[in-house]
PDB file of C-alpha atoms and ligand atoms in Angstrom:
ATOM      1  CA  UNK J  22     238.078 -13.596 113.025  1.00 96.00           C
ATOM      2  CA  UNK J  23     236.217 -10.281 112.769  1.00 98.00           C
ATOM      3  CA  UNK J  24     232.660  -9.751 114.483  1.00 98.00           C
ATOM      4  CA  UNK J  25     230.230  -8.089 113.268  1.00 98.00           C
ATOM      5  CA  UNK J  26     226.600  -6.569 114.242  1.00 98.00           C
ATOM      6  CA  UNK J  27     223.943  -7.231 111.728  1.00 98.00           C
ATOM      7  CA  UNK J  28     221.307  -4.587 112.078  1.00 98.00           C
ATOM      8  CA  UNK J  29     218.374  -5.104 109.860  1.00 98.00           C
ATOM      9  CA  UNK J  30     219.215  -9.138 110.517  1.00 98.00           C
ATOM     10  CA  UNK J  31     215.818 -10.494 109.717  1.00 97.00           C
ATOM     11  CA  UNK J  32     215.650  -8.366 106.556  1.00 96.00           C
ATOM     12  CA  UNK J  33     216.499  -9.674 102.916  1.00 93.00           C
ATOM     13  CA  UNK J  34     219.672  -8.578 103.277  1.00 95.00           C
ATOM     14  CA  UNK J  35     219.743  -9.661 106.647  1.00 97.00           C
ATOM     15  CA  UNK J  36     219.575 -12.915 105.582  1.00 96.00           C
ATOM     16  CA  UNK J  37     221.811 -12.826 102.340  1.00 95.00           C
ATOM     17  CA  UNK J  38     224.665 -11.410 104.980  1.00 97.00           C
ATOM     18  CA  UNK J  39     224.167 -13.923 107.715  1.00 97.00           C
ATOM     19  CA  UNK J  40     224.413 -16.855 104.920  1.00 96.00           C
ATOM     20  CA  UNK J  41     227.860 -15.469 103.658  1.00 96.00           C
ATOM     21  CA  UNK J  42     229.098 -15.123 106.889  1.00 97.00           C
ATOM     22  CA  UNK J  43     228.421 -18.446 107.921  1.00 96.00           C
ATOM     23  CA  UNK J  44     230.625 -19.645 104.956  1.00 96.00           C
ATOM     24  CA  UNK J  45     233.209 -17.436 105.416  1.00 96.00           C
ATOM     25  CA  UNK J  46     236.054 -18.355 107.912  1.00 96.00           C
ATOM     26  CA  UNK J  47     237.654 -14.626 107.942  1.00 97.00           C
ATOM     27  CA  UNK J  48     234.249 -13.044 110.072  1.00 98.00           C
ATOM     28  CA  UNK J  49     231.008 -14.071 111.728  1.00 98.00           C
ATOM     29  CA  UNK J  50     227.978 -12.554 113.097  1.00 98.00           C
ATOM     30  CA  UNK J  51     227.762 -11.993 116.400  1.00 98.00           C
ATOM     31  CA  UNK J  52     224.392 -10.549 117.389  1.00 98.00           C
ATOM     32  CA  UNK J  53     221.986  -9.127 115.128  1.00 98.00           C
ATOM     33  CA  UNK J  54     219.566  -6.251 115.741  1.00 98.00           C
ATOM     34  CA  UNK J  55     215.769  -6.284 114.509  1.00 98.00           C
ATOM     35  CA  UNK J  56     212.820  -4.989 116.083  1.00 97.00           C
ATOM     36  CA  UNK J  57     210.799  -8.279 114.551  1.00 95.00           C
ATOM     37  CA  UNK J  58     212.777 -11.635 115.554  1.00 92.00           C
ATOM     38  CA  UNK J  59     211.179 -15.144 115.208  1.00 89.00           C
ATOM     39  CA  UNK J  60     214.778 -16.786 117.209  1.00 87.00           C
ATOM     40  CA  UNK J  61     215.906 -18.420 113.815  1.00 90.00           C
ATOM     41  CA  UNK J  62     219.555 -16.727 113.910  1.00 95.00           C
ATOM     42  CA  UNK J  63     222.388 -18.760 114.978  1.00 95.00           C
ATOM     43  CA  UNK J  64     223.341 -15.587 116.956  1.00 97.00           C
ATOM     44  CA  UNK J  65     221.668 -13.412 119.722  1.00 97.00           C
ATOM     45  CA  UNK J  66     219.001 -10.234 118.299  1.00 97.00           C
ATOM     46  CA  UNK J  67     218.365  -7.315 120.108  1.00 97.00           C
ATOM     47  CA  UNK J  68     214.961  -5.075 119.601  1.00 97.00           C
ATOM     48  CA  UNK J  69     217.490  -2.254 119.447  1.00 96.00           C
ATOM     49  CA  UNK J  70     221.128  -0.999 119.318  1.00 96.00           C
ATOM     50  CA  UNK J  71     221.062   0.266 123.100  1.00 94.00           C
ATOM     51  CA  UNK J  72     220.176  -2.979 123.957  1.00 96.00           C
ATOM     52  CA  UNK J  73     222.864  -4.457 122.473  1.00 96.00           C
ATOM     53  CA  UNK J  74     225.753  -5.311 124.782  1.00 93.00           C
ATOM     54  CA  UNK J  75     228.189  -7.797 122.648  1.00 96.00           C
ATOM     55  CA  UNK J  76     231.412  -7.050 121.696  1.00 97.00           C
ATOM     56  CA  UNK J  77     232.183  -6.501 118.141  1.00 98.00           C
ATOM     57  CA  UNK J  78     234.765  -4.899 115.296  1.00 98.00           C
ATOM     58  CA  UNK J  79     232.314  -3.617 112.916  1.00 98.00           C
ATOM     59  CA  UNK J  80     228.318  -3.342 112.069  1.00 98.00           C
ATOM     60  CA  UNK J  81     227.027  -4.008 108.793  1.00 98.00           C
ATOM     61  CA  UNK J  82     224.056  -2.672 108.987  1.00 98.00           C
ATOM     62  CA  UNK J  83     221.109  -3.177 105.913  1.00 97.00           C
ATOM     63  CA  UNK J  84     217.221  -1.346 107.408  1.00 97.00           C
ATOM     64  CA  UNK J  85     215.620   1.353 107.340  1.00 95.00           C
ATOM     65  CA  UNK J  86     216.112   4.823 107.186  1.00 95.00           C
ATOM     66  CA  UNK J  87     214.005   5.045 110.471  1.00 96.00           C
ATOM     67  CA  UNK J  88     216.750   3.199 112.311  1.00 96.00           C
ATOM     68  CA  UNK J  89     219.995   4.492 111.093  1.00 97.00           C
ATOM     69  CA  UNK J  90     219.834   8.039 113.414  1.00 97.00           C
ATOM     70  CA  UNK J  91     220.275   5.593 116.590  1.00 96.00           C
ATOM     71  CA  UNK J  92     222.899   3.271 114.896  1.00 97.00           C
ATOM     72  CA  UNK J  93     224.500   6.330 114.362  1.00 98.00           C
ATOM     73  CA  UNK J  94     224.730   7.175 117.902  1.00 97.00           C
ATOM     74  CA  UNK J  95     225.702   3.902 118.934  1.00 97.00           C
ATOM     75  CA  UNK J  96     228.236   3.497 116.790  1.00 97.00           C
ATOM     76  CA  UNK J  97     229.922   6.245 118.131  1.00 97.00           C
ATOM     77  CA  UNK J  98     229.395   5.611 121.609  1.00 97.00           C
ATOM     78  CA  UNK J  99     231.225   2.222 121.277  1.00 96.00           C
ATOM     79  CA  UNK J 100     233.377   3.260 118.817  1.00 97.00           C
ATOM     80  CA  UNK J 101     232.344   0.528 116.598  1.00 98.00           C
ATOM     81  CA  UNK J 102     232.681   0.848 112.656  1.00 98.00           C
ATOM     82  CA  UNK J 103     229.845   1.010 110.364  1.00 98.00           C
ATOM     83  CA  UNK J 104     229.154  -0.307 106.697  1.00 98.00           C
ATOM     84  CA  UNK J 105     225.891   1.772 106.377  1.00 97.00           C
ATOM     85  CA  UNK J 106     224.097   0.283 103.519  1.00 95.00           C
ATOM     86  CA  UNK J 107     220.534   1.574 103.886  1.00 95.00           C
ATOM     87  CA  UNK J 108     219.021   3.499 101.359  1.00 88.00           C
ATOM     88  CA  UNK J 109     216.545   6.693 101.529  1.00 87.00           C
ATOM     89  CA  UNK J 110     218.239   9.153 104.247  1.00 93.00           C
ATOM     90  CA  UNK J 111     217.028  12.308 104.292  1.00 94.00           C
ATOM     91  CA  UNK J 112     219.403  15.570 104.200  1.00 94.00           C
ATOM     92  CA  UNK J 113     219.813  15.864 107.677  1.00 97.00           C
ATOM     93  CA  UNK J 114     220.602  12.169 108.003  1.00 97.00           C
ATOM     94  CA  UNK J 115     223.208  12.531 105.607  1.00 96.00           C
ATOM     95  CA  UNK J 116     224.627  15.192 107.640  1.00 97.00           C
ATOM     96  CA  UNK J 117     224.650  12.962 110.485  1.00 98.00           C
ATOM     97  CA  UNK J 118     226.552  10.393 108.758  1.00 98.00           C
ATOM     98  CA  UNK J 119     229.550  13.194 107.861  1.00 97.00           C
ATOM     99  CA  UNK J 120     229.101  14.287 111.799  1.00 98.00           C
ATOM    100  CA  UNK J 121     229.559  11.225 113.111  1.00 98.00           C
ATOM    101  CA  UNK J 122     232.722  10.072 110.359  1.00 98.00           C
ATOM    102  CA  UNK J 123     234.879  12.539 112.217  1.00 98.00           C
ATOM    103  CA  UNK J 124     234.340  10.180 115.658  1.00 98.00           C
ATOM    104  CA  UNK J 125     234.151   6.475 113.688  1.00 98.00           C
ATOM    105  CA  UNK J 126     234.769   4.936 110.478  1.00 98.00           C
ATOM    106  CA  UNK J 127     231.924   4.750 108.590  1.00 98.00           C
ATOM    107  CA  UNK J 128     231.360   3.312 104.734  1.00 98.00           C
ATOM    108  CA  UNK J 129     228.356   4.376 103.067  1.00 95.00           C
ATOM    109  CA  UNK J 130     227.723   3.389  99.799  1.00 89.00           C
ATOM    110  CA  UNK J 131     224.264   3.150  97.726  1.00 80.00           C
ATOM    111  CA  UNK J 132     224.854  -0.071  95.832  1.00 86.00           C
ATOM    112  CA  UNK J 133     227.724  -2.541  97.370  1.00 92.00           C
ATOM    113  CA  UNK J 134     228.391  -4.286  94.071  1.00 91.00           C
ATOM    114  CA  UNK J 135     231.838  -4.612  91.757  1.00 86.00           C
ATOM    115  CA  UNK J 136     229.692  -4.004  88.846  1.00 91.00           C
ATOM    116  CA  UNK J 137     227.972  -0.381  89.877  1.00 93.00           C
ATOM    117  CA  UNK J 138     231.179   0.541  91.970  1.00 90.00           C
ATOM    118  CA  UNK J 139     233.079   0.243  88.711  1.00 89.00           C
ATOM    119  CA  UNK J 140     230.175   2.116  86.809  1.00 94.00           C
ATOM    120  CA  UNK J 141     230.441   4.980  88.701  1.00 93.00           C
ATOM    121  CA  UNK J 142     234.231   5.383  87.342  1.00 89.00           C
ATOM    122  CA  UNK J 143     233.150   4.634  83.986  1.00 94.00           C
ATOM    123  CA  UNK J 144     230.836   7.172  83.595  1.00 96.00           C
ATOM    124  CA  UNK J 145     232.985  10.082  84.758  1.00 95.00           C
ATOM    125  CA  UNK J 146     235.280   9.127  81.702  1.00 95.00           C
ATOM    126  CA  UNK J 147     231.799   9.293  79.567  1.00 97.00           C
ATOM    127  CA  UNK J 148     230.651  12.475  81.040  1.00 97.00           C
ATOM    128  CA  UNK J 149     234.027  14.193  80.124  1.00 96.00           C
ATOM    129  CA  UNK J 150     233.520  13.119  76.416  1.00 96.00           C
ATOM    130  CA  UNK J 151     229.855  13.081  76.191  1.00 96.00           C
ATOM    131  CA  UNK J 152     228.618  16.562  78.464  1.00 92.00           C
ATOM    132  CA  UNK J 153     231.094  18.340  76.608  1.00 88.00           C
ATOM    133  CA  UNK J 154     229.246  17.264  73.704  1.00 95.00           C
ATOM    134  CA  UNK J 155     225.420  18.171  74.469  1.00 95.00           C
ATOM    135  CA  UNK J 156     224.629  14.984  74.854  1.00 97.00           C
ATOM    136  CA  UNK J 157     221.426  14.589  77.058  1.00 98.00           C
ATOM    137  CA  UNK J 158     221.320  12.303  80.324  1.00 98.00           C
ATOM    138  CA  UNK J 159     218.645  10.639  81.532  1.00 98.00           C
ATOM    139  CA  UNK J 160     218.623   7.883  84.128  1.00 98.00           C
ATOM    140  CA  UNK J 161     215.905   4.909  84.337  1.00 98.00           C
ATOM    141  CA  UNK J 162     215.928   2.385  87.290  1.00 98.00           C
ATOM    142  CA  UNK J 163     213.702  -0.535  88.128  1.00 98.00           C
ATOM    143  CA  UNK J 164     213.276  -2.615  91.663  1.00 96.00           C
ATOM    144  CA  UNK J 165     210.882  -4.688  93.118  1.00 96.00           C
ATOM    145  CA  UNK J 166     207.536  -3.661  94.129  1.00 97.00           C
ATOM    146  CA  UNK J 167     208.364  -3.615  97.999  1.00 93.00           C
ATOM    147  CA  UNK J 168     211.147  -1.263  97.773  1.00 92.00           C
ATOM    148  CA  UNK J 169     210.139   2.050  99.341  1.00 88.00           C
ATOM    149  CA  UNK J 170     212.084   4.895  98.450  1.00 89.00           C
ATOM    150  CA  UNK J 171     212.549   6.490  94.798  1.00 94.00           C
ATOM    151  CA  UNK J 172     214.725   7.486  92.801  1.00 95.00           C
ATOM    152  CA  UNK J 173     216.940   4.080  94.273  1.00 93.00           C
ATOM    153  CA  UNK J 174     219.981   5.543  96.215  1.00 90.00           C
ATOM    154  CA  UNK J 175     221.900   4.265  92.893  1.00 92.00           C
ATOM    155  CA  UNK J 176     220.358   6.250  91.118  1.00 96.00           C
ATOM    156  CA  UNK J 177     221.120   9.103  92.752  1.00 94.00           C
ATOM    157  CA  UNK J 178     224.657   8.039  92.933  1.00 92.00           C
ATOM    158  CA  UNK J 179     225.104   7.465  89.492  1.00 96.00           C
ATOM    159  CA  UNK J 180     223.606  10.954  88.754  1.00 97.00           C
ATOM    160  CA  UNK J 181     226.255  12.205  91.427  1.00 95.00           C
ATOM    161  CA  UNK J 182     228.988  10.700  89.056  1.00 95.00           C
ATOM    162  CA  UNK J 183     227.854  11.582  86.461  1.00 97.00           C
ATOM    163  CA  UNK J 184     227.018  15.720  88.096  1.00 97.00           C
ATOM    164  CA  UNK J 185     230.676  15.540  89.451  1.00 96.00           C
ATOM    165  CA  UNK J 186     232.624  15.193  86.601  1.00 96.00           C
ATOM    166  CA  UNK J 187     230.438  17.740  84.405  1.00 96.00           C
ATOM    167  CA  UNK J 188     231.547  20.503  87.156  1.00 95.00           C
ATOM    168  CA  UNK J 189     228.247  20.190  89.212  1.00 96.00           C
ATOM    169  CA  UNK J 190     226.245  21.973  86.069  1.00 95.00           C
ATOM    170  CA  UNK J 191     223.233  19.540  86.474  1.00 97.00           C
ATOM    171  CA  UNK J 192     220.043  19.646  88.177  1.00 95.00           C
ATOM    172  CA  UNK J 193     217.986  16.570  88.552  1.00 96.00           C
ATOM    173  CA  UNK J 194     214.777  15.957  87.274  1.00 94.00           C
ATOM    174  CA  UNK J 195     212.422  13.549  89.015  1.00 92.00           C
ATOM    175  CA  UNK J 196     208.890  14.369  87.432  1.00 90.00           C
ATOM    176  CA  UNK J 197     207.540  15.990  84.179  1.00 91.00           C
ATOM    177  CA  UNK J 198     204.157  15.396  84.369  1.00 91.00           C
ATOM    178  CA  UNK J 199     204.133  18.956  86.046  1.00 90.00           C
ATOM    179  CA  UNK J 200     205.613  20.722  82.924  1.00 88.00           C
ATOM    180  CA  UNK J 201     205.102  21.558  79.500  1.00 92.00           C
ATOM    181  CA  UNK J 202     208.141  22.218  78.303  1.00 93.00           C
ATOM    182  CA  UNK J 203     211.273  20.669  76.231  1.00 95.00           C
ATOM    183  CA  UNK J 204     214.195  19.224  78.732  1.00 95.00           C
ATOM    184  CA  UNK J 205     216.699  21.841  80.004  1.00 94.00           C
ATOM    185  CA  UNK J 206     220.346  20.480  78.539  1.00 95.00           C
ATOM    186  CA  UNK J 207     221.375  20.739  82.209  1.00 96.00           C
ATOM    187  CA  UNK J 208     218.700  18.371  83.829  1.00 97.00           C
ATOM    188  CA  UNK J 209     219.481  14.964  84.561  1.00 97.00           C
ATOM    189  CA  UNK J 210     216.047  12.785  83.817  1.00 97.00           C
ATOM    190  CA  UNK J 211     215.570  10.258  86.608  1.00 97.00           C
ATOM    191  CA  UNK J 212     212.847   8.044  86.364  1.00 97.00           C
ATOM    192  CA  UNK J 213     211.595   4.864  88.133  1.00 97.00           C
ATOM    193  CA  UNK J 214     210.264   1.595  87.733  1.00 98.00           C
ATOM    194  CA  UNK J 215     208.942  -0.745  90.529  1.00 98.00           C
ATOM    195  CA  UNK J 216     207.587  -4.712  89.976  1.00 98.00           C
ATOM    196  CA  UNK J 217     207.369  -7.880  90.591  1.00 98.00           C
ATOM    197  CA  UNK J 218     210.743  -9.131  92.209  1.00 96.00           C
ATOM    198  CA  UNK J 219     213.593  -6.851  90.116  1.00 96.00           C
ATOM    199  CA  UNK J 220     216.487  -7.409  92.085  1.00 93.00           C
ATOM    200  CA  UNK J 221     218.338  -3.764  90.644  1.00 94.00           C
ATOM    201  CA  UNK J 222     218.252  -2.442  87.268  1.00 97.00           C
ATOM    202  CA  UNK J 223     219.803   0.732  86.088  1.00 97.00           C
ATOM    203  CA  UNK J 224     220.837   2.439  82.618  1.00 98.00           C
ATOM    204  CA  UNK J 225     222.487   5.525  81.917  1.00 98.00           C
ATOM    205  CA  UNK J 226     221.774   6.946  78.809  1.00 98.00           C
ATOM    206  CA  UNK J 227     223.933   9.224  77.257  1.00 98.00           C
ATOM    207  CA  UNK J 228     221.478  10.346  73.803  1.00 98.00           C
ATOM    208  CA  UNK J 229     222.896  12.830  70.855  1.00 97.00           C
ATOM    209  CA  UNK J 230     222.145  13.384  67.779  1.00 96.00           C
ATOM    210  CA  UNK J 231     222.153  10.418  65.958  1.00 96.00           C
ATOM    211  CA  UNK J 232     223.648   8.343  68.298  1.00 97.00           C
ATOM    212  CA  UNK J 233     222.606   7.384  71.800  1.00 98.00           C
ATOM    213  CA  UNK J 234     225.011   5.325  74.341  1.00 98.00           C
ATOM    214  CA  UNK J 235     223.537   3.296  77.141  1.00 98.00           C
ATOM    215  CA  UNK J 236     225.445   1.896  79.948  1.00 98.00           C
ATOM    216  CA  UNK J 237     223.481  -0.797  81.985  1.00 98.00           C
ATOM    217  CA  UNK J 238     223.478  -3.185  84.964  1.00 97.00           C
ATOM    218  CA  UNK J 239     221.107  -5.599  86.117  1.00 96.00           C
ATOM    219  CA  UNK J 240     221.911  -7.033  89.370  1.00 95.00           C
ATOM    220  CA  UNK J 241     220.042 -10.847  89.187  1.00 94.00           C
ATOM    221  CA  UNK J 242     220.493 -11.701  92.543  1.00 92.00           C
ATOM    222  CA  UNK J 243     221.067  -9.684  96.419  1.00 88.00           C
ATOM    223  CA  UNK J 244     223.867 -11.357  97.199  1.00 89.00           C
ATOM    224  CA  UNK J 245     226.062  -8.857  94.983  1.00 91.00           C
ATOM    225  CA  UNK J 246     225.009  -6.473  97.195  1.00 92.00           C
ATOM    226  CA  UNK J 247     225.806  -8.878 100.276  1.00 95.00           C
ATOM    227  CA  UNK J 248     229.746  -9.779  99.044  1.00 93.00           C
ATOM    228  CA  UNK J 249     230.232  -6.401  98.587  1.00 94.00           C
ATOM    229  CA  UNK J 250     229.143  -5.914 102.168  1.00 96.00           C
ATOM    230  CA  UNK J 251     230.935  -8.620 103.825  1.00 96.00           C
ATOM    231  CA  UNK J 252     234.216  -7.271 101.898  1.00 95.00           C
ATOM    232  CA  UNK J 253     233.741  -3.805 103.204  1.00 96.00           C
ATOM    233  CA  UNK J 254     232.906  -5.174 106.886  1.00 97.00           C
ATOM    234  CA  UNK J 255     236.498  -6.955 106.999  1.00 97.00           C
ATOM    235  CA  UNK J 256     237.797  -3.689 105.761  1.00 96.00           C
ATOM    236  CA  UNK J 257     236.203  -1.602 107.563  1.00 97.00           C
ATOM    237  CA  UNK J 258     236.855  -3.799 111.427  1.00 97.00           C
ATOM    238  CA  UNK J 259     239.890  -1.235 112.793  1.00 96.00           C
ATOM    239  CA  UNK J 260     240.177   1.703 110.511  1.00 97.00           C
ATOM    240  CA  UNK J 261     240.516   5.309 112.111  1.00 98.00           C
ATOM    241  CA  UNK J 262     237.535   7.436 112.122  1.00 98.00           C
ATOM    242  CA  UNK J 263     236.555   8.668 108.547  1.00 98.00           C
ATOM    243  CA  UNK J 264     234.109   8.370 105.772  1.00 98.00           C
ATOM    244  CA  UNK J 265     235.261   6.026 103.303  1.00 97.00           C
ATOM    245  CA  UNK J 266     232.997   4.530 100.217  1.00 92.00           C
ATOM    246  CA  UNK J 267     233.122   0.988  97.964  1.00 91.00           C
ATOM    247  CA  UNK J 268     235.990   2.770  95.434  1.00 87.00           C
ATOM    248  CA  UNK J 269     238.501   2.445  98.981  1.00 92.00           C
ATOM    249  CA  UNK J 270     237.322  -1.449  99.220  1.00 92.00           C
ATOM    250  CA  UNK J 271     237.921  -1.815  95.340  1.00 85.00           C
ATOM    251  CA  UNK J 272     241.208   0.172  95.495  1.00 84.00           C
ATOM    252  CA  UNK J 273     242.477  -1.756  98.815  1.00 85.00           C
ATOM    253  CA  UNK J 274     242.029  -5.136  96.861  1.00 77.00           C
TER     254      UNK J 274
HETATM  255  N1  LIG D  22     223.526  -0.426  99.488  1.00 93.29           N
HETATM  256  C1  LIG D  22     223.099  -1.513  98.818  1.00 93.29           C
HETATM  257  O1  LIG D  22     223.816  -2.114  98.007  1.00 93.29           O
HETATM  258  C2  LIG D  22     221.725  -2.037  99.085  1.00 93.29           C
HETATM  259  C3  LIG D  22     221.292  -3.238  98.496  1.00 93.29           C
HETATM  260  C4  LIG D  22     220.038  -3.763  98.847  1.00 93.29           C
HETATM  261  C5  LIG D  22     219.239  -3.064  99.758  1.00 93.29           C
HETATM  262  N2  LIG D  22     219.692  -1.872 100.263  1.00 93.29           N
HETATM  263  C6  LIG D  22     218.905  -1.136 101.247  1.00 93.29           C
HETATM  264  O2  LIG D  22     218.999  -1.813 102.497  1.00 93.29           O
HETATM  265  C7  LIG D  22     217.785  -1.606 103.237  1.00 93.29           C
HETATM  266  C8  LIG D  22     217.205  -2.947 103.656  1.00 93.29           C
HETATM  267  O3  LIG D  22     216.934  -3.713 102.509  1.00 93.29           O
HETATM  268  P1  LIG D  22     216.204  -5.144 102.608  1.00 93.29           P
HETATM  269  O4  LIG D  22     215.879  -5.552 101.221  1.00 93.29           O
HETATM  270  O5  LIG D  22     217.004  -6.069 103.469  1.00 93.29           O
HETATM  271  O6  LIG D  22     214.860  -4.704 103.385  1.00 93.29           O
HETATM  272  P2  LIG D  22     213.903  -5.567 104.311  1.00 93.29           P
HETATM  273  O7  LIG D  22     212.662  -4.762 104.482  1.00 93.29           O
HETATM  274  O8  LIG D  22     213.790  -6.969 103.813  1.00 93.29           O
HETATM  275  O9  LIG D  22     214.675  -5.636 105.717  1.00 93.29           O
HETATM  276  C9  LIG D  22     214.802  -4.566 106.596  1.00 93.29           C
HETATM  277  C10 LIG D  22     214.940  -5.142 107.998  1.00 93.29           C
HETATM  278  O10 LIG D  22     215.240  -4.041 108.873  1.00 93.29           O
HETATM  279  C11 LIG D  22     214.480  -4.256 110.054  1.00 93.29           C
HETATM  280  N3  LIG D  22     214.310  -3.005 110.801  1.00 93.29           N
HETATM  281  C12 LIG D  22     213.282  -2.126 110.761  1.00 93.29           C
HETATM  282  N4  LIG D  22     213.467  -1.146 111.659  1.00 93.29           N
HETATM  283  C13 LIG D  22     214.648  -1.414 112.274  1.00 93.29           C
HETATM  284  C14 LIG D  22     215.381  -0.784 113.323  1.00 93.29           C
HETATM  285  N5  LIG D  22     214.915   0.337 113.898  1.00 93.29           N
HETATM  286  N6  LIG D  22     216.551  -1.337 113.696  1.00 93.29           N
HETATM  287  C15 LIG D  22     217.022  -2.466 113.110  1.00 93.29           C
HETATM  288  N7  LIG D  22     216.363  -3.126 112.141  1.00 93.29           N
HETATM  289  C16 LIG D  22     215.191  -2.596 111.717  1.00 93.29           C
HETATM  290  C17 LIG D  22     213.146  -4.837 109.577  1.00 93.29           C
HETATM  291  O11 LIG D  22     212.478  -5.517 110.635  1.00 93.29           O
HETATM  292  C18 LIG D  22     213.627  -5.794 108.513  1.00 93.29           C
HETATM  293  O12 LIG D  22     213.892  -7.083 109.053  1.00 93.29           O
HETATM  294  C19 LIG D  22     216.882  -0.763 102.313  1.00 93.29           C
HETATM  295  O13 LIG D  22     217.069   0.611 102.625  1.00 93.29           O
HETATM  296  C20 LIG D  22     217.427  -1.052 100.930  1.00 93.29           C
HETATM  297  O14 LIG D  22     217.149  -0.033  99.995  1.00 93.29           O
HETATM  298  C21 LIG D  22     220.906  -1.363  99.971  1.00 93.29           C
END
């Protein structure tokens, strides 16, 4: 059975996480960490990570970008894996995360489900065909109206794909209202949507002339993210130190 650390445990995903696990007979949850605790887990919560003393394989860990610098650290002081799920890190978090790889294993990936994992492939085959064309790409996402950062980290990730395969020619273009004047070919158009409860929306849209392509997936529940989670937690429990991503959970299926 593999143990895991659920940081962010009294969060939505929190939640979604701790329900799968209790269903699953390959790992549990073993403590949780959450600075706001009402004593409704099955399993011990610390306010913090230093003050969390049980043993464990792996952390899954779904908060906030405020709390990920001191995972961080204490996932390399106890040499205890990471599935790093949180979105919104800032640069020098992000540099923090590749740091600390080279001392744990770490899997950080923007959007934990099959269906955006897969995307991201799909659109590098697209780009090849459809950059080369002068098509223009432009990115639209919609959440819920408590999520905090924007563009979502999917976004972003998708633009990455997308940016990748076209030879990093791209810049990315979060706001017009500044500017008057017509798209530059080499802009990626992000823009964002927030209300009501979206669970995850995002299209791609590759437009020409005449003929526009749209790739799109709505996620209609969080537990997509969640089984993508759990998955990379029992992957993730006794790897070397590295930084690996959702495509090595897909590929070690
Ligand atoms: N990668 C993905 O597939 C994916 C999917 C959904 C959400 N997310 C991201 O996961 C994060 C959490 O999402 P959510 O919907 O569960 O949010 P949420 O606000 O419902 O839950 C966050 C939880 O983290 C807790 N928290 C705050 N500070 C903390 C700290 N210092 N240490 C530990 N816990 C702390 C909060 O008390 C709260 O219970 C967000 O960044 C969100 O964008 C990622």
């Amino acid at each position: 059975m593999i143990r895991a650390i659920m940081n962010g445990a009294n969060g939505h995903m929190g939640q979604v996480i701790s329900q799968l696990c209790a269903e699953d007979q390959e790992i549990e949850i073993v403590a949780g960490i959450d600075p706001f605790d009402e004593g409704k887990n099955a399993y011990p919560v610390f306010a913090t990570p230093q003050e969390c003393n049980v043993e464990a394989d792996v952390v899954i860990d779904f908060s906030s970008a405020k709390a990920v610098d001191d995972l961080l650290d204490y996932s390399v002081a106890k040499q205890i894996p990471v599935v790093l799920c949180t979105t919104g890190l800032s640069e020098e978090q992000l540099a923090k995360v590749e740091e600390s790889s080279k001392k744990v294993a770490i899997l950080r990936s923007a959007n934990m489900s099959l269906g955006i994992n897969t995307l991201l492939d799909l659109l590098k085959k697209a780009t090849n065909v459809f950059a080369e064309a002068g098509f223009d790409v432009e990115i639209v996402e919609a959440h819920h109206n408590q999520k905090l950062d924007a563009p979502s980290g999917t976004a972003v990730a998708l633009a990455e794909s997308v940016n990748e395969a076209a030879g990093g020619r791209y810049t990315y273009c979060y706001d017009r209202s500044q500017r008057r004047e017509k798209r530059n070919p080499n802009e990626i158009g992000m823009s964002s949507i927030r209300g009501g409860n979206i669970v995850g929306e995002h299209e791609v849209i590759f437009a020409g002339l005449d003929e526009v392509i749209t790739f799109k997936h709505q996620a209609f529940s969080k537990s997509v993210f969640g089984k993508g989670a759990v998955e990379a937690g029992k992957f993730l429990a006794g790897k070397p130190a590295g930084l690996y991503d959702m495509r090595d959970v897909i590929a070690a299926k």
